[in-house]
Coordinates of C-alpha atoms in Angstrom, one line a residue:
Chain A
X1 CA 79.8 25.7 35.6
X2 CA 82.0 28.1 38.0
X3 CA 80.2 25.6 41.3
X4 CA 81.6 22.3 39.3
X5 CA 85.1 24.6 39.0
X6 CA 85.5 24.7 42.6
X7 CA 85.1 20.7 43.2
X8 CA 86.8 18.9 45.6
X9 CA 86.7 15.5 45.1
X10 CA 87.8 13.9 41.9
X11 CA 86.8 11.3 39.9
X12 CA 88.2 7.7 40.7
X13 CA 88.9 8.2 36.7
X14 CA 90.5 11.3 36.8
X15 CA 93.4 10.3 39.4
X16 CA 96.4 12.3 38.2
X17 CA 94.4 14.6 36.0
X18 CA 94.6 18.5 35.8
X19 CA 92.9 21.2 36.4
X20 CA 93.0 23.4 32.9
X21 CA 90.8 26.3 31.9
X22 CA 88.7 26.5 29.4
X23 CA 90.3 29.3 26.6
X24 CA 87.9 29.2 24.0
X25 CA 84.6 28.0 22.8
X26 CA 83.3 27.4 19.0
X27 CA 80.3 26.2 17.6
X28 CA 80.8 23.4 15.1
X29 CA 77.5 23.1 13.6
X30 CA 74.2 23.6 15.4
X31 CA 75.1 20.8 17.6
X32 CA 78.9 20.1 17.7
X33 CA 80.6 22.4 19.6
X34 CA 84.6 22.8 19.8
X35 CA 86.2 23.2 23.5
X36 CA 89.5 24.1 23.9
X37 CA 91.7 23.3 27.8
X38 CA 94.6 25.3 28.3
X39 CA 97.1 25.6 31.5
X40 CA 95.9 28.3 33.4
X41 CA 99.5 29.6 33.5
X42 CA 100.1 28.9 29.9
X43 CA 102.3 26.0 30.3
X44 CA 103.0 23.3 27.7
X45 CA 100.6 20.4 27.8
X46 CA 101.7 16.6 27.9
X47 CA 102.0 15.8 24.4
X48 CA 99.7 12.6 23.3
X49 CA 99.7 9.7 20.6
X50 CA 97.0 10.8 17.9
X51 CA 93.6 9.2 18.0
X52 CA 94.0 9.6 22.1
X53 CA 91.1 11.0 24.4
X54 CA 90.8 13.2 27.5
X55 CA 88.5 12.4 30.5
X56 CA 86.6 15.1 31.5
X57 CA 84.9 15.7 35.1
X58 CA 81.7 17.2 34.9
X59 CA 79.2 17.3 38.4
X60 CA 80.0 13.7 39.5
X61 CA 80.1 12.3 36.3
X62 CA 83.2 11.8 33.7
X63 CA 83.2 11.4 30.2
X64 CA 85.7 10.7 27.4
X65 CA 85.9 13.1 24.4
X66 CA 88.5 12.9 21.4
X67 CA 91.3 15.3 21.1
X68 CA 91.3 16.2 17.7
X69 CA 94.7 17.6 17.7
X70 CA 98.0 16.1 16.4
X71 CA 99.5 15.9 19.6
X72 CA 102.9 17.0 19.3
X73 CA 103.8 19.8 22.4
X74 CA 100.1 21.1 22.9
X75 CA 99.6 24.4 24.5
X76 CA 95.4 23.3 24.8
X77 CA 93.8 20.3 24.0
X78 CA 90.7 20.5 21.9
X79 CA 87.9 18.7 21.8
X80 CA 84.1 18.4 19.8
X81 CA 81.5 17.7 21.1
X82 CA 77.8 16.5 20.0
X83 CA 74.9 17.5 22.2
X84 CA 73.1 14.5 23.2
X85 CA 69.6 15.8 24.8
X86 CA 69.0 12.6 26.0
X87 CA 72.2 11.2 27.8
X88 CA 74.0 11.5 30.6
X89 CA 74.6 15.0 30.6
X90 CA 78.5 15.1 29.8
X91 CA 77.6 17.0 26.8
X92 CA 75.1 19.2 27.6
X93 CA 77.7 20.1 30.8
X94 CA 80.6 20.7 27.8
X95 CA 78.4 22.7 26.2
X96 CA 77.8 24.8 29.4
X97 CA 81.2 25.4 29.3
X98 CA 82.3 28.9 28.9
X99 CA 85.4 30.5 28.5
X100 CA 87.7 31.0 32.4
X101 CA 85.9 28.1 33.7
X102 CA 88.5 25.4 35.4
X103 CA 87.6 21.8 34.7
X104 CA 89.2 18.8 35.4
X105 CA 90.4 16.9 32.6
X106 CA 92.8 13.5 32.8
X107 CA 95.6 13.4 30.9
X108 CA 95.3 11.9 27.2
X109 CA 94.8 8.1 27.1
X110 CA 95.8 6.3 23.8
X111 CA 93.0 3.6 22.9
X112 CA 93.4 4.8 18.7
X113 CA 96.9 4.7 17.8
X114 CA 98.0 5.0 14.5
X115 CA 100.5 1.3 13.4
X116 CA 103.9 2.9 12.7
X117 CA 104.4 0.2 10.5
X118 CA 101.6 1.8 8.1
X119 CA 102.4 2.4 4.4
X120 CA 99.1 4.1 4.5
X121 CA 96.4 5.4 6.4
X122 CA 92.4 4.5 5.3
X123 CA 90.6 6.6 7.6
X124 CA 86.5 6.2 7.9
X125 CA 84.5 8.5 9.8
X126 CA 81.0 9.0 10.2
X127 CA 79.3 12.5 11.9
X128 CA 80.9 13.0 15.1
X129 CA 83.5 10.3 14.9
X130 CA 85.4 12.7 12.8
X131 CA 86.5 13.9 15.7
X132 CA 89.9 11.7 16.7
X133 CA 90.3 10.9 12.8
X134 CA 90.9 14.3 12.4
X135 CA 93.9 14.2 14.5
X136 CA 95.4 11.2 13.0
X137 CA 95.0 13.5 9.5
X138 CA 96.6 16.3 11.7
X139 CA 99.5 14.1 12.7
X140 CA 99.5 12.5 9.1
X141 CA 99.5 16.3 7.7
X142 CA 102.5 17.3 10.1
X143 CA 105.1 14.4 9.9
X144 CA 104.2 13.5 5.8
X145 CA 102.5 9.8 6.4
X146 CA 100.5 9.4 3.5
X147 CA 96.5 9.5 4.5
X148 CA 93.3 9.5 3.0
X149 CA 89.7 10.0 4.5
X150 CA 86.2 9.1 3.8
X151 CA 84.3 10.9 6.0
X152 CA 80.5 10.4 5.9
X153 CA 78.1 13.7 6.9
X154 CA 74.5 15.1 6.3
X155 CA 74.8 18.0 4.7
X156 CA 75.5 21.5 6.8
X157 CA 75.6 18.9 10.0
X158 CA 79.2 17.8 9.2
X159 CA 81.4 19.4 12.1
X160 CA 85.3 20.0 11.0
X161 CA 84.6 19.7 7.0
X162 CA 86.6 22.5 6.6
X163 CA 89.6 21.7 8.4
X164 CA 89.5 17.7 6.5
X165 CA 89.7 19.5 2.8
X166 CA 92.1 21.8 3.8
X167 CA 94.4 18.8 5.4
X168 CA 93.4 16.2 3.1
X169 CA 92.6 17.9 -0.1
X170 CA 91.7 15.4 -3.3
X171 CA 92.6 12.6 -0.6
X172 CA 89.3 13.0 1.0
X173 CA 86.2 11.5 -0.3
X174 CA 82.9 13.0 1.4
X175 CA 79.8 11.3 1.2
X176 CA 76.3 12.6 2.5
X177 CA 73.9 9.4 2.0
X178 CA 74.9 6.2 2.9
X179 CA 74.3 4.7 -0.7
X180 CA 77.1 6.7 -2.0
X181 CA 79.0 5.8 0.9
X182 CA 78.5 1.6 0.7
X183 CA 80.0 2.6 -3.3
X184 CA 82.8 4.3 -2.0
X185 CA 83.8 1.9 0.2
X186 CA 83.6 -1.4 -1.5
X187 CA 86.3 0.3 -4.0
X188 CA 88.6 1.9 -1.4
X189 CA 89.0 -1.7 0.1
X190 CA 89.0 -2.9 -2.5
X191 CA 92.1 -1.0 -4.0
X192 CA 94.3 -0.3 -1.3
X193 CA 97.9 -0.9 -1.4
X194 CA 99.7 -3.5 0.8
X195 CA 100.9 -2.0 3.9
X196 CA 97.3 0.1 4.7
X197 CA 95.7 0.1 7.8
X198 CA 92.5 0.9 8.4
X199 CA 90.6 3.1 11.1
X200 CA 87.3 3.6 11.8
X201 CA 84.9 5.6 14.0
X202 CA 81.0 6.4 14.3
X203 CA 77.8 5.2 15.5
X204 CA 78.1 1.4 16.4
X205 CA 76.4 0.0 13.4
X206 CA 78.6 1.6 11.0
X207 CA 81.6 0.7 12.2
X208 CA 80.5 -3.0 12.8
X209 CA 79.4 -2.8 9.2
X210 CA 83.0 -1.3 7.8
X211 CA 84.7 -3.4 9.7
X212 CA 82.5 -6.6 8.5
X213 CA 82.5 -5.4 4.8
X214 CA 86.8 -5.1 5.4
X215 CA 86.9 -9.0 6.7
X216 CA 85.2 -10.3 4.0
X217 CA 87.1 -8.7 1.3
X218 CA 89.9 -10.0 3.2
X219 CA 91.5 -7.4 5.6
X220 CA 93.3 -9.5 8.2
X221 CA 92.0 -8.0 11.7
X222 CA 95.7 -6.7 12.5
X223 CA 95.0 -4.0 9.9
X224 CA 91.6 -2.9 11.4
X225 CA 91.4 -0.4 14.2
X226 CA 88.6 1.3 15.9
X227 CA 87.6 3.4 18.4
X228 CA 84.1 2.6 20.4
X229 CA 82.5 6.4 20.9
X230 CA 79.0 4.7 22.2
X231 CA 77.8 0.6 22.4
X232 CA 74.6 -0.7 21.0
X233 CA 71.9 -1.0 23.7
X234 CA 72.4 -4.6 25.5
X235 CA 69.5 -6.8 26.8
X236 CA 68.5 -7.5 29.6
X237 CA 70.0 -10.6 30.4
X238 CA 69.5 -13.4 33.2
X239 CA 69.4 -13.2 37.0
X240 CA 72.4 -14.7 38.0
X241 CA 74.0 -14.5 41.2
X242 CA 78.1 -13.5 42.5
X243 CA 80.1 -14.5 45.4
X244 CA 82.4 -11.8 46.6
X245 CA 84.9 -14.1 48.0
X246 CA 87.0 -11.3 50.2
X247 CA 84.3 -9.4 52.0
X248 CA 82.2 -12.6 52.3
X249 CA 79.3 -11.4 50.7
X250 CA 76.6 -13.0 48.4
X251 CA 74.5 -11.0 46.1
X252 CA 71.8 -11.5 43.4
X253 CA 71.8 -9.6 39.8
X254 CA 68.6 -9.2 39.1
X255 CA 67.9 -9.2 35.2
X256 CA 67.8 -5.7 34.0
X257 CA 70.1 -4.7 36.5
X258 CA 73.7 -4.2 36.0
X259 CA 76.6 -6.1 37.9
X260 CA 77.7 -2.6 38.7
X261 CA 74.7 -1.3 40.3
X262 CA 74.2 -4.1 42.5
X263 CA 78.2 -3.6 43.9
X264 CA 77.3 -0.3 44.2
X265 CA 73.8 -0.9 45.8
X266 CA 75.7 -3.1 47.8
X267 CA 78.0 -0.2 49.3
X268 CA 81.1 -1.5 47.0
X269 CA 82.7 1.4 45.6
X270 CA 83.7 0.2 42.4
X271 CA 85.6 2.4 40.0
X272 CA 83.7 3.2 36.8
X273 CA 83.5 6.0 34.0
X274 CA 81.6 5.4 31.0
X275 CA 79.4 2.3 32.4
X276 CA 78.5 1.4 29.3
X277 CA 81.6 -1.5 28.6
X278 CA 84.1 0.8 26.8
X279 CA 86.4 2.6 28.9
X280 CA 87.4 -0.5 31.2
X281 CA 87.8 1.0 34.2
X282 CA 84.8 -0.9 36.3
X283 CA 87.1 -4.5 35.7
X284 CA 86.8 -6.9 38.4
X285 CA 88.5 -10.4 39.0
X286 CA 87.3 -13.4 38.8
X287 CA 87.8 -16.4 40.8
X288 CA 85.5 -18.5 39.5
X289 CA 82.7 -19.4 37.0
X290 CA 82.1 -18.1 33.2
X291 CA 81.5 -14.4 32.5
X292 CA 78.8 -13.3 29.9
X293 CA 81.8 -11.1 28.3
X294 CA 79.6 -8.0 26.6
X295 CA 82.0 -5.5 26.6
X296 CA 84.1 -4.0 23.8
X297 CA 86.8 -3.6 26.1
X298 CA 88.3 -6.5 27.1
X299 CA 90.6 -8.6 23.7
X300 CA 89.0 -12.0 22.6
X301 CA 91.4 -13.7 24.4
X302 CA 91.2 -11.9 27.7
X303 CA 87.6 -12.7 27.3
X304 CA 88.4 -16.6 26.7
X305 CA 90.4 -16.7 30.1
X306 CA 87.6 -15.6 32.1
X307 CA 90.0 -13.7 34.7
X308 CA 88.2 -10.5 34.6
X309 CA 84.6 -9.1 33.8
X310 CA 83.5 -5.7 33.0
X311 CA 80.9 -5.4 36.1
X312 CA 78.9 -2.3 34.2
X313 CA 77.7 -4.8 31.2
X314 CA 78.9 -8.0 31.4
X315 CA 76.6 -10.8 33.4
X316 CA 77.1 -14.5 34.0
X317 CA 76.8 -17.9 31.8
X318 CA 76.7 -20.0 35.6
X319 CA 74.4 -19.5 37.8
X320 CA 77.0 -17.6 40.0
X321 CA 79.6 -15.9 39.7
X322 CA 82.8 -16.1 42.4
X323 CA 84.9 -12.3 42.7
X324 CA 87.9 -11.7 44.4
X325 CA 86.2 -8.3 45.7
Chain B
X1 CA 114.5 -19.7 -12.5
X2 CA 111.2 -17.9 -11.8
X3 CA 108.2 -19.4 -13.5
X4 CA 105.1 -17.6 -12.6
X5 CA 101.7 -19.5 -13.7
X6 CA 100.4 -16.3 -14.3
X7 CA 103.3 -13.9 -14.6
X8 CA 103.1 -11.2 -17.6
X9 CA 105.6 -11.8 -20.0
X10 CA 108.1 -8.7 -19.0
X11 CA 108.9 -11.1 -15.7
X12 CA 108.5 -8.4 -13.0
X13 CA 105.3 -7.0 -11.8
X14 CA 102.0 -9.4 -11.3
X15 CA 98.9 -8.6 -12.0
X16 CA 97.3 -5.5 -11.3
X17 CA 95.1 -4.9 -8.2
X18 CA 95.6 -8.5 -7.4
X19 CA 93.8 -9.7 -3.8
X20 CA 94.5 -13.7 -4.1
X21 CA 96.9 -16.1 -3.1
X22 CA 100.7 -15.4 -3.8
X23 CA 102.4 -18.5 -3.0
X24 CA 106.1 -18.3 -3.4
X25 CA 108.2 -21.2 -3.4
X26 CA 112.1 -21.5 -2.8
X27 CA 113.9 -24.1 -3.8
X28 CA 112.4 -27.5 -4.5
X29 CA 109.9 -26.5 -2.4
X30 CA 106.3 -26.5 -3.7
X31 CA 104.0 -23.6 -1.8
X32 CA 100.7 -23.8 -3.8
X33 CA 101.0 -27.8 -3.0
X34 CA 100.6 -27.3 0.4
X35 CA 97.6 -25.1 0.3
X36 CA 94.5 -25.0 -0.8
X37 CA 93.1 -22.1 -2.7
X38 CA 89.4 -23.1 -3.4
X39 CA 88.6 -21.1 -5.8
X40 CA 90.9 -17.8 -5.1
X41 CA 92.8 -16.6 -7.9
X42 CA 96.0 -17.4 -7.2
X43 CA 99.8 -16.5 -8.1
X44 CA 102.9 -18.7 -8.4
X45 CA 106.3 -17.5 -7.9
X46 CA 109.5 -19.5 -7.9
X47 CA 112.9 -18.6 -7.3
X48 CA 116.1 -20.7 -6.4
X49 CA 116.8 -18.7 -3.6
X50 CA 115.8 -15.6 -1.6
X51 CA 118.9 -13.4 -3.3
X52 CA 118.6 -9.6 -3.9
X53 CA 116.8 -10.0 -7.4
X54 CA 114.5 -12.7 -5.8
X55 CA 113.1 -10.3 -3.3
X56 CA 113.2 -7.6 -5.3
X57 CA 111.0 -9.4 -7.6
X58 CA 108.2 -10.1 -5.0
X59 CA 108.5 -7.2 -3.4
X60 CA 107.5 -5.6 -6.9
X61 CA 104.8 -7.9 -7.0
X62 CA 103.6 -7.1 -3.8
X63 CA 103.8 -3.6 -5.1
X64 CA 101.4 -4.5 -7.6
X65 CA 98.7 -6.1 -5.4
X66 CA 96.0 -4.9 -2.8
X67 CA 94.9 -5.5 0.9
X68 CA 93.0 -9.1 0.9
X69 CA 96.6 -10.9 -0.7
X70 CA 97.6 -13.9 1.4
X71 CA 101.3 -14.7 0.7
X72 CA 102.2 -18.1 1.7
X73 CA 106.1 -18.8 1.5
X74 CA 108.0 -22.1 1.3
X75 CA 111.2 -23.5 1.3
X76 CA 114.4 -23.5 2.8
X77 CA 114.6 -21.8 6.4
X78 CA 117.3 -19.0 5.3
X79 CA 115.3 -18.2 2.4
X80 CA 111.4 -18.4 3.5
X81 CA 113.0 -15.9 7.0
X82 CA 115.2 -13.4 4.3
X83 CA 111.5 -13.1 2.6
X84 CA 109.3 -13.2 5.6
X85 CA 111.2 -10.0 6.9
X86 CA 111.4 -8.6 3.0
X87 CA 107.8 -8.3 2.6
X88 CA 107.6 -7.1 6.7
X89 CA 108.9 -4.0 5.6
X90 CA 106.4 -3.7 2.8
X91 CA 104.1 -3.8 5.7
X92 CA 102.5 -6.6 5.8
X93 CA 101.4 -8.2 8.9
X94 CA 101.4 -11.9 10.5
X95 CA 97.8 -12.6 9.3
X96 CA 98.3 -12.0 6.2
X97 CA 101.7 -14.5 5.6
X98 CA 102.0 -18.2 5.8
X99 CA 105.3 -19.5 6.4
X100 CA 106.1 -23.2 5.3
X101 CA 109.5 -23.6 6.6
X102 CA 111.7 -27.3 5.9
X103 CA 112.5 -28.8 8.9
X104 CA 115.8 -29.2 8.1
X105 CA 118.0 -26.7 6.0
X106 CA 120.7 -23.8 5.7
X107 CA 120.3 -21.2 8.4
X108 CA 121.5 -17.5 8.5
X109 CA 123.8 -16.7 12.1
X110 CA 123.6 -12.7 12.1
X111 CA 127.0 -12.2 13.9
X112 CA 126.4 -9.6 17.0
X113 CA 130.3 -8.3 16.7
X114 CA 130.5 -7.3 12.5
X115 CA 126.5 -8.0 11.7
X116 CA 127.5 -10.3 8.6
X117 CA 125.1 -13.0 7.8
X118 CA 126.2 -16.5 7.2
X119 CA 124.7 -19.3 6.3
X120 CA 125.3 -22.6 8.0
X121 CA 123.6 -25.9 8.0
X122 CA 125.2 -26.6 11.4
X123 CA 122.6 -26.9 14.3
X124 CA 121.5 -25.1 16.7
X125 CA 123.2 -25.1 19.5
X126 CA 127.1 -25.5 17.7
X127 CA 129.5 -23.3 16.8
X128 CA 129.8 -21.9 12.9
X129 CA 133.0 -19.3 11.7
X130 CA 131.5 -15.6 11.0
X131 CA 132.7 -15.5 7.1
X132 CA 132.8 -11.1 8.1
X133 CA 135.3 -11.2 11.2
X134 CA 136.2 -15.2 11.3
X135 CA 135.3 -15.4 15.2
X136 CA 134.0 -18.8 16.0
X137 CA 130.2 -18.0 17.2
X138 CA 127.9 -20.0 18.5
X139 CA 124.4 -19.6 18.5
X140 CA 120.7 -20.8 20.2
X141 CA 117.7 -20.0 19.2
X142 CA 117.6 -16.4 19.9
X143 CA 116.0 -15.7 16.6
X144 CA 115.2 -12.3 15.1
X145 CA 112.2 -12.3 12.5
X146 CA 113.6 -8.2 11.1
X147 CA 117.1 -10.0 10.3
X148 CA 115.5 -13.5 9.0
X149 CA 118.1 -14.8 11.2
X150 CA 119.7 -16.3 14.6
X151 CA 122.0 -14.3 16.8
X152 CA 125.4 -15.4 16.5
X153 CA 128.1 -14.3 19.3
X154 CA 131.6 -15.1 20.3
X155 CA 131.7 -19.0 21.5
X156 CA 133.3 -19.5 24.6
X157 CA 133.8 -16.0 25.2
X158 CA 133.1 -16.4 29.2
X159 CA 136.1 -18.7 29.2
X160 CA 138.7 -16.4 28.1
X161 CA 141.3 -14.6 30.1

């Protein structure tokens, strides 16, 4: 990692960021591993709203990881990280990491916040999306809110069980199949007092399937939060073409290939990070014509005014597409 | 006054774990009228008006009940606002409250100078003596949804010497 340490040129993503050291490294489980940033001069850290994430450079890639802190004056920021063989290679990078090496890392971007209106705090979390759940316990834990976690694990996988019973004690419920789990969770939303909000985070399909089990017993969406670690493999859509109206080019999208990669193809340099419709960082404006909105970034009603698509994901209802690129 | 359709007889409370309809009328107004509960359980609450014991009441009725409650108030526009930002506090959000406000009715000015409430049925736009300090306010419809009320301030001030 020491040749990434000594990069020059930083990630469209990263503008503003820092360049922190890496103070100490802990294995989790077998494949969750705990990195920790720190000044290299020992200085304070920005202090960040709980639930937030930190961009981290690695080669010429970024990715977003969870702080798992509570945020208040930080002398490191920690993250957790799950090895994913088969991905980009953020992880595998992170888990390169050792101990002296610089990295650049943003600085921490809210996207999880906890409502300060909250009378109480339902927190779900399944395998790695413990991760910025913890640190809304943490923060929970440090200024009294009252909190409760159900926190979903296989058996010896389950990274930072420790640190939940020691934070949440009989106000966590752990479940390890997801039979006992669907149990669990009709009765907690079924019996929480007026005032709660919710938060979840894991895999895609569970957190649809919380969130759809919490709407029909009721929970009005403005009570539901949650934060988006990876998106469910899209199709691959239809050809369609776009107008860039400004550099008076016309290009077609193939189908399988991404809005994105054909800007890019194109010599555009768009800016992007996760390119997979979460972080919201490849948006582009729209002049004209009906975006296939399939990203989880933009809100239902940013979608409905068709100003601005998500070029890494999103495609085209018309036949063409005009962009003010 | 209140008559609950399914109060328990110590008059406070409501049911346990309830996740229905609360509708909550004020007045001569009739909330449970106005909206249809096919098939939800449902409770009825009716006060005269949104005093202390009134809101205390549903408040400890809220107490009582669980996320998936819809709350639909009605009545008089000082009352159904002094409730709306009551059961704010208990934090509950937009989605889950339905306010049925008359058209016509007493309003609450919150005077800016002493923060006294009073309640006028003047109209927007005219000028109504704070019953705290007695200085004539007048007052728009700046309103604020925490106070349940519009923002009364000094009439003519601008004018003076």
């Amino acid at each position: 990692m020491t040749a990434t340490a000594l990069q020059t040129k930083v990630h469209p993503a990263l503008e503003g960021s820092l360049l922190l050291e890496v103070t100490s490294v802990r294995a989790q489980t077998n494949s969750i591993t705990s990195i920790s940033f720190g000044h290299p001069l020992g200085e304070q850290l920005p202090s960040y709203v709980p639930g937030s994430h930190l961009v981290v450079q690695y080669g010429t890639g970024a990715n977003s990881y969870s702080l798992t802190g509570a945020g208040s004056a930080p002398t490191e920021y920690t993250i957790s990280v799950l090895r994913v063989e088969d991905g980009a290679g953020g992880s595998l990078a992170m888990h390169a990491l050792s101990v002296g090496d610089r990295v650049q890392v943003s600085r921490p971007r809210s996207a999880f916040a906890p409502a300060a209106t909250a009378k109480h705090h339902l927190l779900i979390a399944a395998g790695i999306g413990i991760t910025p759940v913890l640190s809304h316990a943490r923060y929970a834990a440090e200024w009294g809110a009252s909190a409760s976690l159900i926190y979903v694990h296989r058996p010896g996988t389950g990274a930072h069980v420790e640190d939940a019973r020691e934070l949440l004690g009989s106000d966590l419920t752990e479940c390890t199949d997801r039979n006992s789990f669907r149990e669990v969770l009709t009765t907690k939303l079924t019996t929480q007092k007026l005032g709660t909000h919710l938060y979840v985070c894991g895999p895609t399909d569970f957190m649809d399937s919380v969130l759809e089990q919490a709407r029909d017993l009721g929970w009005p969406k403005g009570l539901l939060h949650s934060e988006a670690f990876s998106a469910a493999a899209l199709d691959d859509g239809q050809p369609f073409a776009v107008n860039l109206v400004r550099s008076g080019v016309k290009l077609d999208v193939p189908a399988g290939v991404s809005l994105l990669e054909t800007l890019e193809s194109a010599g555009l340099n768009i800016p992007n990070m996760c390119r997979k419709g979460i972080c919201g960082e490849c948006a582009a404006p729209v002049l004209r014509g009906a975006p296939q909105h399939r990203d989880l970034y933009l809100t239902d009603q940013e979608k409905a005014d068709n100003t601005t698509i998500m070029c890494c994901v999103s495609r085209s209802l018309d036949k063409e597409l005009e962009l003010d690129l | 006054m209140r008559t609950a359709s399914q109060s328990p007889a110590t008059g406070t409370g409501g049911e346990p774990g309830f996740r229905g309809v609360i509708s909550v009328s004020f007045g001569a107004a009739d909330a449970s009228a106005d909206h249809d509960a096919d098939g939800v359980s449902r409770q009825d609450l009716r006060f005269a008006s949104a005093n202390p014991e009134a809101l205390a009441n549903l408040r400890s009725v809220l107490a009582h009940s669980r996320v998936g409650v819809r709350l639909v108030l009605a009545g008089p526009p000082a009352d159904v606002h002094a409730a709306a930002s009551a059961v704010a506090v208990c934090g509950l959000v937009d989605e889950e409250i339905t306010i049925l406000c008359d058209e016509v009715g007493p309003r609450v000015i919150f005077c800016g100078h002493c923060h006294t409430s009073t309640t006028t049925d003047h109209a927007i736009g005219t000028d109504v003596v704070c019953q705290g300090c007695a200085t004539t306010l007048t007052f728009t419809d700046h309103f604020s949804r925490r106070v349940g009320g519009y923002l009364g301030f000094s009439a003519h001030a601008e004018e003076a010497a």
